[in-house]
Every structure is written in C-alpha cells, then in structure tokens.
C-alpha atoms as a PDB file:
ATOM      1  CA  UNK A   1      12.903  45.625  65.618  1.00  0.00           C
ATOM      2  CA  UNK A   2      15.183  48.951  65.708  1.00  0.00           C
ATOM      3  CA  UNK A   3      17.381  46.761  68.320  1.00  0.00           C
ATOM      4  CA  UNK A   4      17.479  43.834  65.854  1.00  0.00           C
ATOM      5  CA  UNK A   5      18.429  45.709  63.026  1.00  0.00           C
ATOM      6  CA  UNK A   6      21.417  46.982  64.964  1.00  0.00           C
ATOM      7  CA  UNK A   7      22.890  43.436  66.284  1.00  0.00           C
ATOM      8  CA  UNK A   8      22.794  42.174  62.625  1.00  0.00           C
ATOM      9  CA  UNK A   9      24.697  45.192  61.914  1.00  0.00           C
ATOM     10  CA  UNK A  10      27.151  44.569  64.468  1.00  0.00           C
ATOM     11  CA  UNK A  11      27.121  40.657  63.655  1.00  0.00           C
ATOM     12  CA  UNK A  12      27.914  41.843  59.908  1.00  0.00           C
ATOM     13  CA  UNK A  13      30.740  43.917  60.582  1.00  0.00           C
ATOM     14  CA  UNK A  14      32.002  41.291  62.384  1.00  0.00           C
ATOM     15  CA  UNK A  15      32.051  39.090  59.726  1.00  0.00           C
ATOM     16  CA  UNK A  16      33.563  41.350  57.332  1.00  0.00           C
ATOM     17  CA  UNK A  17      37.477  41.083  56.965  1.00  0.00           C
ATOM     18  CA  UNK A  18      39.403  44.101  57.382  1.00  0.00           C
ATOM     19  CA  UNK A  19      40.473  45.534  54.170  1.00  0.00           C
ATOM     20  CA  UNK A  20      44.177  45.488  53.438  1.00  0.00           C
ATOM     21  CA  UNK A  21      46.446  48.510  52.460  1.00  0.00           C
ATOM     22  CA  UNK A  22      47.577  47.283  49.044  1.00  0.00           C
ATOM     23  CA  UNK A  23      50.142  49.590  49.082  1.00  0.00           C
ATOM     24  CA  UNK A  24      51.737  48.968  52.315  1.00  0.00           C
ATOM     25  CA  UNK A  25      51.821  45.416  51.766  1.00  0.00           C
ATOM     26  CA  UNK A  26      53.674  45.192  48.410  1.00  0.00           C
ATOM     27  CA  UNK A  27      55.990  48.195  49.749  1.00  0.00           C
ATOM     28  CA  UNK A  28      57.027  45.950  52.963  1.00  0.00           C
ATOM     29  CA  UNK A  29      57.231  42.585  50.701  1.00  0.00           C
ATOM     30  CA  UNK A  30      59.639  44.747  48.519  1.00  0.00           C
ATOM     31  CA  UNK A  31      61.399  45.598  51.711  1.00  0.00           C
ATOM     32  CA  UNK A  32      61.951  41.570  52.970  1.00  0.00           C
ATOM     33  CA  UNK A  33      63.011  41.134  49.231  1.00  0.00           C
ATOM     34  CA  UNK A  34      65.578  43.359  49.089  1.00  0.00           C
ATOM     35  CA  UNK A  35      66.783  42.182  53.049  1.00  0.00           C
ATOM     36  CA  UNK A  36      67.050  38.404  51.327  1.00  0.00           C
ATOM     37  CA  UNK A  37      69.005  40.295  48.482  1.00  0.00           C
ATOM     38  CA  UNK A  38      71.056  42.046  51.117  1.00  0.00           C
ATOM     39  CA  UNK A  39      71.697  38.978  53.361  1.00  0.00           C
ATOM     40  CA  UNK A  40      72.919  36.901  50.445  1.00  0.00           C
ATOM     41  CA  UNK A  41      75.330  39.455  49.449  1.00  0.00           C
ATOM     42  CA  UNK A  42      76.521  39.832  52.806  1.00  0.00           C
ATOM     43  CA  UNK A  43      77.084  35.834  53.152  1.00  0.00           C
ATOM     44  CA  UNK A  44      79.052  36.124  49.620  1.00  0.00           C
ATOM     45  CA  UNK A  45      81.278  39.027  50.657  1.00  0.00           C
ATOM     46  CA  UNK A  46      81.967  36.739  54.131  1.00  0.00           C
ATOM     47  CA  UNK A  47      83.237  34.107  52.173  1.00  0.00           C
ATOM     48  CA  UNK A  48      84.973  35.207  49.553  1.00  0.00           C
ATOM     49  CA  UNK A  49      88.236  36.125  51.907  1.00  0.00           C
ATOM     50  CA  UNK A  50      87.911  32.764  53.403  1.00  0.00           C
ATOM     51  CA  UNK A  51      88.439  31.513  49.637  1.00  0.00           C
ATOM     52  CA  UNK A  52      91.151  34.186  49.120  1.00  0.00           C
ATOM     53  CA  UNK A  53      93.246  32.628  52.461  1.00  0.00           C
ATOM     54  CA  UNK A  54      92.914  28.985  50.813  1.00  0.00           C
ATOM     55  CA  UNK A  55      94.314  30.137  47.580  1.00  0.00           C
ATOM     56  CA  UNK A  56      96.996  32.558  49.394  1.00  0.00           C
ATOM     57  CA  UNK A  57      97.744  29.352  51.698  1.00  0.00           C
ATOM     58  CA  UNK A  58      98.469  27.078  48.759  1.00  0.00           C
ATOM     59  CA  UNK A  59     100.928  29.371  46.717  1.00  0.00           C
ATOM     60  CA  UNK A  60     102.937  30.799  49.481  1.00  0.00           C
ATOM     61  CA  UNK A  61     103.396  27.789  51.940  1.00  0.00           C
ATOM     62  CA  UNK A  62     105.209  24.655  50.543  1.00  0.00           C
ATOM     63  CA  UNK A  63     103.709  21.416  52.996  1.00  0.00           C
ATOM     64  CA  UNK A  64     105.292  18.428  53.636  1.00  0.00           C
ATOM     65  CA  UNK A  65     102.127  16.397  53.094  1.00  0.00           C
ATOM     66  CA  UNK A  66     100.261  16.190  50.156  1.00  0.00           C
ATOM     67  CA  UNK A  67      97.176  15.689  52.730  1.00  0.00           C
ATOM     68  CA  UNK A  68      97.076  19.663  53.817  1.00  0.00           C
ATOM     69  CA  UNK A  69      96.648  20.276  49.348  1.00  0.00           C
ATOM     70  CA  UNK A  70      94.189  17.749  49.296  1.00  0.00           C
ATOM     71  CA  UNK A  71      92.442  19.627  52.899  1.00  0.00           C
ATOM     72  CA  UNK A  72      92.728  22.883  50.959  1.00  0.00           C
ATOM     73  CA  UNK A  73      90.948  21.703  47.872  1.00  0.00           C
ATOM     74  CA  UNK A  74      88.456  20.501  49.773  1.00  0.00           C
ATOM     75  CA  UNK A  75      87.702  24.064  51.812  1.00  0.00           C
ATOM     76  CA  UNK A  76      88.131  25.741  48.868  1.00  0.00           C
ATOM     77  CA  UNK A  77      85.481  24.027  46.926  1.00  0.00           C
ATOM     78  CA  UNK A  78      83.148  24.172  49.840  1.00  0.00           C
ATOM     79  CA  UNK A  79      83.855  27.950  49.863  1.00  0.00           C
ATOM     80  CA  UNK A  80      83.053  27.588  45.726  1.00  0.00           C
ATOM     81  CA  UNK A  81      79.670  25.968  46.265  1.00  0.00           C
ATOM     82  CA  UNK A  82      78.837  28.181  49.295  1.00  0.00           C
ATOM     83  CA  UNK A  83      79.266  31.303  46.679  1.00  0.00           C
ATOM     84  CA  UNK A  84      77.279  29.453  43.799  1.00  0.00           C
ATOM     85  CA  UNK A  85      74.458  28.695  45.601  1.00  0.00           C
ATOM     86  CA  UNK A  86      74.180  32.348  47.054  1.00  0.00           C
ATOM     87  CA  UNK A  87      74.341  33.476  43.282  1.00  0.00           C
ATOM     88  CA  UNK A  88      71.917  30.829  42.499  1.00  0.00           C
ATOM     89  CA  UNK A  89      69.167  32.580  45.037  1.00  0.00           C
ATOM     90  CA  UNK A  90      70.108  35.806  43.933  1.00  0.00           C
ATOM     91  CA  UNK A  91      69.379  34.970  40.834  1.00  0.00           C
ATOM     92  CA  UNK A  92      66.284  33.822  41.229  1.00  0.00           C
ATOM     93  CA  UNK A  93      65.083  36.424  43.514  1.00  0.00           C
ATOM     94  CA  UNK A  94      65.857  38.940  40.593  1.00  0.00           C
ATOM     95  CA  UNK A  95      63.399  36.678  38.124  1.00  0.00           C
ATOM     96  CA  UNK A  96      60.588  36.683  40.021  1.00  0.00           C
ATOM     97  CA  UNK A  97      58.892  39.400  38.737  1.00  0.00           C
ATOM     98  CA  UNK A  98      55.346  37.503  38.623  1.00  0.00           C
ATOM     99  CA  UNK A  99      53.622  39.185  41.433  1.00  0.00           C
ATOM    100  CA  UNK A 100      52.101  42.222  39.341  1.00  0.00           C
ATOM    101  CA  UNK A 101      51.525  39.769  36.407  1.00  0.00           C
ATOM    102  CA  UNK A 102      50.158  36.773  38.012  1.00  0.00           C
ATOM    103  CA  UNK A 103      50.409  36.801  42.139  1.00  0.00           C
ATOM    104  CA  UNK A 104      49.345  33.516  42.549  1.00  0.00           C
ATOM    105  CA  UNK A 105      52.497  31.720  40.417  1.00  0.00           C
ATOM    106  CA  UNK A 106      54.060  34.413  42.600  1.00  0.00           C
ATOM    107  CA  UNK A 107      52.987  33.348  45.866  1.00  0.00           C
ATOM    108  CA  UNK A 108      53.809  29.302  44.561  1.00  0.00           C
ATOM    109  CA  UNK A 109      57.208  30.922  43.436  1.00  0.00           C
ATOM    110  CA  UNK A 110      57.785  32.235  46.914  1.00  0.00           C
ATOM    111  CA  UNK A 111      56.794  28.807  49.073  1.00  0.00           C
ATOM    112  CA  UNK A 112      59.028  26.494  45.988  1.00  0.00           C
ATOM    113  CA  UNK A 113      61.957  28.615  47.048  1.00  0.00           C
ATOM    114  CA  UNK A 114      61.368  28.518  50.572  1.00  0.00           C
ATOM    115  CA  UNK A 115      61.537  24.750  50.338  1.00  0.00           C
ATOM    116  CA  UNK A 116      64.613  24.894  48.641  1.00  0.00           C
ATOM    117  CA  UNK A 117      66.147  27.084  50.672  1.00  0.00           C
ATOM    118  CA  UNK A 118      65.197  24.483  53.883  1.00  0.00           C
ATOM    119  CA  UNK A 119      66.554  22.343  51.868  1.00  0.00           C
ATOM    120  CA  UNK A 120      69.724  23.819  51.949  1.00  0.00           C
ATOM    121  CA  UNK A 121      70.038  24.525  55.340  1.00  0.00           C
ATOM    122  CA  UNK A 122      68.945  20.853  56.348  1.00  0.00           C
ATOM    123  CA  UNK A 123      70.097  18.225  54.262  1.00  0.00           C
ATOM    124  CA  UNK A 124      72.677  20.247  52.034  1.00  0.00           C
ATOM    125  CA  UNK A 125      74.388  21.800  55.108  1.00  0.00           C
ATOM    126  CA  UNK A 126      75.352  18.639  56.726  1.00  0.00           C
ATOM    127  CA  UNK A 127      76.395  17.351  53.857  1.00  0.00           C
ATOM    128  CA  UNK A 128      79.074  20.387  53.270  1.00  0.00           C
ATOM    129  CA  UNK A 129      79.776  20.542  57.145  1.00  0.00           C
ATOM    130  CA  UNK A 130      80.824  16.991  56.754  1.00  0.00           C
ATOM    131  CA  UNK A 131      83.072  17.536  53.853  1.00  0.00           C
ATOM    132  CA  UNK A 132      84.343  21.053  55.214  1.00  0.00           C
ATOM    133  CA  UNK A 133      85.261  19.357  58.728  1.00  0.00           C
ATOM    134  CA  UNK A 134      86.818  16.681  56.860  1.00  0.00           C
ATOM    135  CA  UNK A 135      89.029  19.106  54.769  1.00  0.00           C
ATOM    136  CA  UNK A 136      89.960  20.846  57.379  1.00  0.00           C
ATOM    137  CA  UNK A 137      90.691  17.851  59.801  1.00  0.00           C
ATOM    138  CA  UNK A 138      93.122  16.372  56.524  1.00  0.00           C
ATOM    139  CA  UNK A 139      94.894  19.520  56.453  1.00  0.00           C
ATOM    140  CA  UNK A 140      95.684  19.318  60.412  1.00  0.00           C
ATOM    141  CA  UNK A 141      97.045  16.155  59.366  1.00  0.00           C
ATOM    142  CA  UNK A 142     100.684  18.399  58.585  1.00  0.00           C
ATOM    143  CA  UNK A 143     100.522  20.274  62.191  1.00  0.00           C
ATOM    144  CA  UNK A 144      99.876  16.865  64.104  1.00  0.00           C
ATOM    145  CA  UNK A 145     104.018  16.075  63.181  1.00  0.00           C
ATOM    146  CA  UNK A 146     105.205  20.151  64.457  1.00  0.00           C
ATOM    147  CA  UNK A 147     103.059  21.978  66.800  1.00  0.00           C
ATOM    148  CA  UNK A 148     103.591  21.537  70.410  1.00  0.00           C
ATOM    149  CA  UNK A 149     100.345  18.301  71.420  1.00  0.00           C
ATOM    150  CA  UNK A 150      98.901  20.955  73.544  1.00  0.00           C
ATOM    151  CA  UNK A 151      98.582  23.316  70.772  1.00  0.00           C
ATOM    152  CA  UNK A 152      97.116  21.095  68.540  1.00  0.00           C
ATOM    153  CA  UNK A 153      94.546  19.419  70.994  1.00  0.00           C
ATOM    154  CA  UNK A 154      93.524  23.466  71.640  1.00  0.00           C
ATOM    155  CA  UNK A 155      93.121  23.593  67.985  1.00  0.00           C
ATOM    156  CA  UNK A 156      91.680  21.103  66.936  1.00  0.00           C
ATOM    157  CA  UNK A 157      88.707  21.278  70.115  1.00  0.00           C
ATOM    158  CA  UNK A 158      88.659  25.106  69.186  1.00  0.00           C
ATOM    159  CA  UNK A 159      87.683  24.284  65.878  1.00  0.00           C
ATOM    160  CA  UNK A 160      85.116  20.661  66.743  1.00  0.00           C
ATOM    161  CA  UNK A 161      83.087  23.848  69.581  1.00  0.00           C
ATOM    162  CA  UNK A 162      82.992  25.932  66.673  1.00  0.00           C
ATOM    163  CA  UNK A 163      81.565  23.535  64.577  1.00  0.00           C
ATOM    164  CA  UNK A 164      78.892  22.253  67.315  1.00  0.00           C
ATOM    165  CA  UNK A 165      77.932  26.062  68.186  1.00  0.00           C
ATOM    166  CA  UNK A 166      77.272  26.313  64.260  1.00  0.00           C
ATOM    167  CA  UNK A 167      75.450  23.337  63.039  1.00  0.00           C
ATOM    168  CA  UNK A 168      73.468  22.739  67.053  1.00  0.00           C
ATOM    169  CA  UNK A 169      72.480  26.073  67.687  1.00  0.00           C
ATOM    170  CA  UNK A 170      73.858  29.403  65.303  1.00  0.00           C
ATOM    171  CA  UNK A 171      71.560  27.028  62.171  1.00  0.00           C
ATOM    172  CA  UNK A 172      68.662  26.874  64.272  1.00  0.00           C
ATOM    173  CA  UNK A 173      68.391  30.513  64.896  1.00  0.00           C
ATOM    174  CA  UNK A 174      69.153  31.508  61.195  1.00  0.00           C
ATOM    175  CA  UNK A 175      66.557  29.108  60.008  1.00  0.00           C
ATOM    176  CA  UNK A 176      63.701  29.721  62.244  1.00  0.00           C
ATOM    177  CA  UNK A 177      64.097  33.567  61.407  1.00  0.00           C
ATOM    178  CA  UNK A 178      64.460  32.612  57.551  1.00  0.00           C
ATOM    179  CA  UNK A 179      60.809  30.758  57.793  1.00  0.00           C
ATOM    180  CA  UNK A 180      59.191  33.529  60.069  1.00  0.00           C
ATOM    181  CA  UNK A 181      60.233  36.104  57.468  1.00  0.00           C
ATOM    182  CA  UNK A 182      59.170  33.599  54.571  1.00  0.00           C
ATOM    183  CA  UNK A 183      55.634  32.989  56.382  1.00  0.00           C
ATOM    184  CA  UNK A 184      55.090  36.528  57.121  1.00  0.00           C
ATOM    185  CA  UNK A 185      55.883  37.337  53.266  1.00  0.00           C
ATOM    186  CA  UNK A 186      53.685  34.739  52.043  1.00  0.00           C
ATOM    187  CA  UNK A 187      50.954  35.553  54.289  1.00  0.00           C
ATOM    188  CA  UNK A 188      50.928  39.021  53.176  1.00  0.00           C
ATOM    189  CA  UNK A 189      50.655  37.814  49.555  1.00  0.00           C
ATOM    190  CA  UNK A 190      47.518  35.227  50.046  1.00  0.00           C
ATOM    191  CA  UNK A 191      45.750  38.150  51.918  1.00  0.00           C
ATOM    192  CA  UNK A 192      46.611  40.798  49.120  1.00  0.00           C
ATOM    193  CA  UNK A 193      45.900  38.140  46.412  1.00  0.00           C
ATOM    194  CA  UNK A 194      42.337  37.012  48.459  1.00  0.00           C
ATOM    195  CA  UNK A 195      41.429  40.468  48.593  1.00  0.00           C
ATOM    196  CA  UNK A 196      41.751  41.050  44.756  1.00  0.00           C
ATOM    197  CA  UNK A 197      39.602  37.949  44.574  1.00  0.00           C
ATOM    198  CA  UNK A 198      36.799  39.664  47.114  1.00  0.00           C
ATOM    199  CA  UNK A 199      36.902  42.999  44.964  1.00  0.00           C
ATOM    200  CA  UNK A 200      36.938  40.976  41.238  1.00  0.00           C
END
C-alpha cells in the first residue's frame, strides 16, 4: 500500500505543470518589447539619410531627363512609406497597454500584429521592392547616355545582386527571427495568462 501511495505521488507530480515566475516573464516580455521598439527606431534612423540623399540629389544636380525626377520621386516615396509604417508599429506598440488590464485582448493584440507585420514583409515588400527597383532602374535611365557601358553594366548588376541578396535571403533571416521572437512572446503570455486561470 505504502509503495502505492508513493507512485501516485510521483504520477501526480508528474502531471502537475511547473509553476511560472510571473515576474520573470512579464520582465523579459517587457524586454522583447522594448527590442521591437529599438529595432524600429533603428530601421527609421537607417532610412532617413537615404531620404535626405534623394532630396539633396534633386536640388543640387540639374538632369537632362525628366526620367531620373520621376526615379527620385519614386525612391523617395518608398523611403516615405518605409518611415510611416515604422511609426505606424511604433505606435501601436506604445498602445498596447492591455496586458495588466485584460491579457487575453493582449495576447490577441500581440498575434493581430504579428500578422500584420508578415504581412508586410511578404506581400507589402514585394510590392515596394518592385516600385523601388523600378525607380531606381528610371533614374539609371540618365547614366545609360554618359558613363563608360562597362560602368554602367557594373552598376546596374551591383545593384540587381543587391537586390536578390535582400529580397532571397537577408528577408528570410529577418523574418524567421521576427516570428521566433513573436512565438516565444506569445507563448510566454498564454502560459502566464493559463496560470492565472489555474490559480482563479
């Protein structure tokens, strides 16, 4: 009997899920937070002197072709929308402030966003890789007629590798360690917010 007694007390602590620190977890979802914050900011400050270049380009130089203004607009609103959207997830990163109030809208805050933010990286980014690489291949369109052909075919495949290094393999690595950190922080969350439910 004594020796039954002490397998079902084995089997039961077996069973039981290891309690979470609540502490730890909401100070290291804090800490991804404020790395998203930090990343964001980062990506903003990165393209804000590419913007800066565009505008310097189009006041100092005077082209021949109204193709390399009509290149530049188009960089420089790609630049634009880059910068908005950053704001945009700053923005809502500051918001959310649900996760003390109500952690489950939290947790449905925090997989909505991740979905956008795939979003963004999927469809969105082709879509303004496609219009950036256009701008930029228009405003070639004015060095085609006075660099040296060697130049410009060095250039121009510089700039096509950068773009395939980018969008084939640089994207993949940023977004697989986007959705490990989102999955990690919404894990965290469902355990803290299952626990609560165990101890209510």
């Amino acid at each position: 009997m004594k020796d039954f007694d002490s397998l079902v007390g084995i089997w039961n602590e077996q069973k039981t899920a290891p309690q979470v620190d609540h502490q730890k977890i909401i100070d290291q979802y804090k800490k991804s937070r404020e790395k998203l914050s930090l990343k964001f900011w980062k990506e903003i400050l990165l393209m804000l002197p590419a913007f800066l270049i565009v505008v310097y380009l189009w006041f100092t130089f005077s082209f021949d072709f109204w193709t390399s203004y009509l290149g530049l607009i188009m960089v420089a609103a790609c630049s634009i929308y880059f910068i908005v959207v950053q704001i945009i997830n700053l923005k809502n990163i500051a918001d959310s402030n649900t996760l003390f109030d109500k952690p489950k809208d939290h947790i449905q805050f925090i997989q909505k966003f991740r979905k956008s933010r795939y979003i963004q990286h999927t469809r969105n980014y082709k879509i303004y890789t496609l219009f950036l690489g256009l701008g930029i291949s228009i405003y070639f369109i004015e060095f085609f007629y006075t660099l040296n052909v060697w130049l410009m075919i060095g250039v121009v495949g510089a700039t096509i590798a950068w773009f395939a290094v980018c969008y084939l393999y640089l994207m993949k690595i940023y977004i697989n360690k986007e959705e490990k950190k989102f999955t990690e922080m919404i894990d965290d969350l469902e355990r803290l917010n299952n626990q609560f439910k165990d101890e209510a």
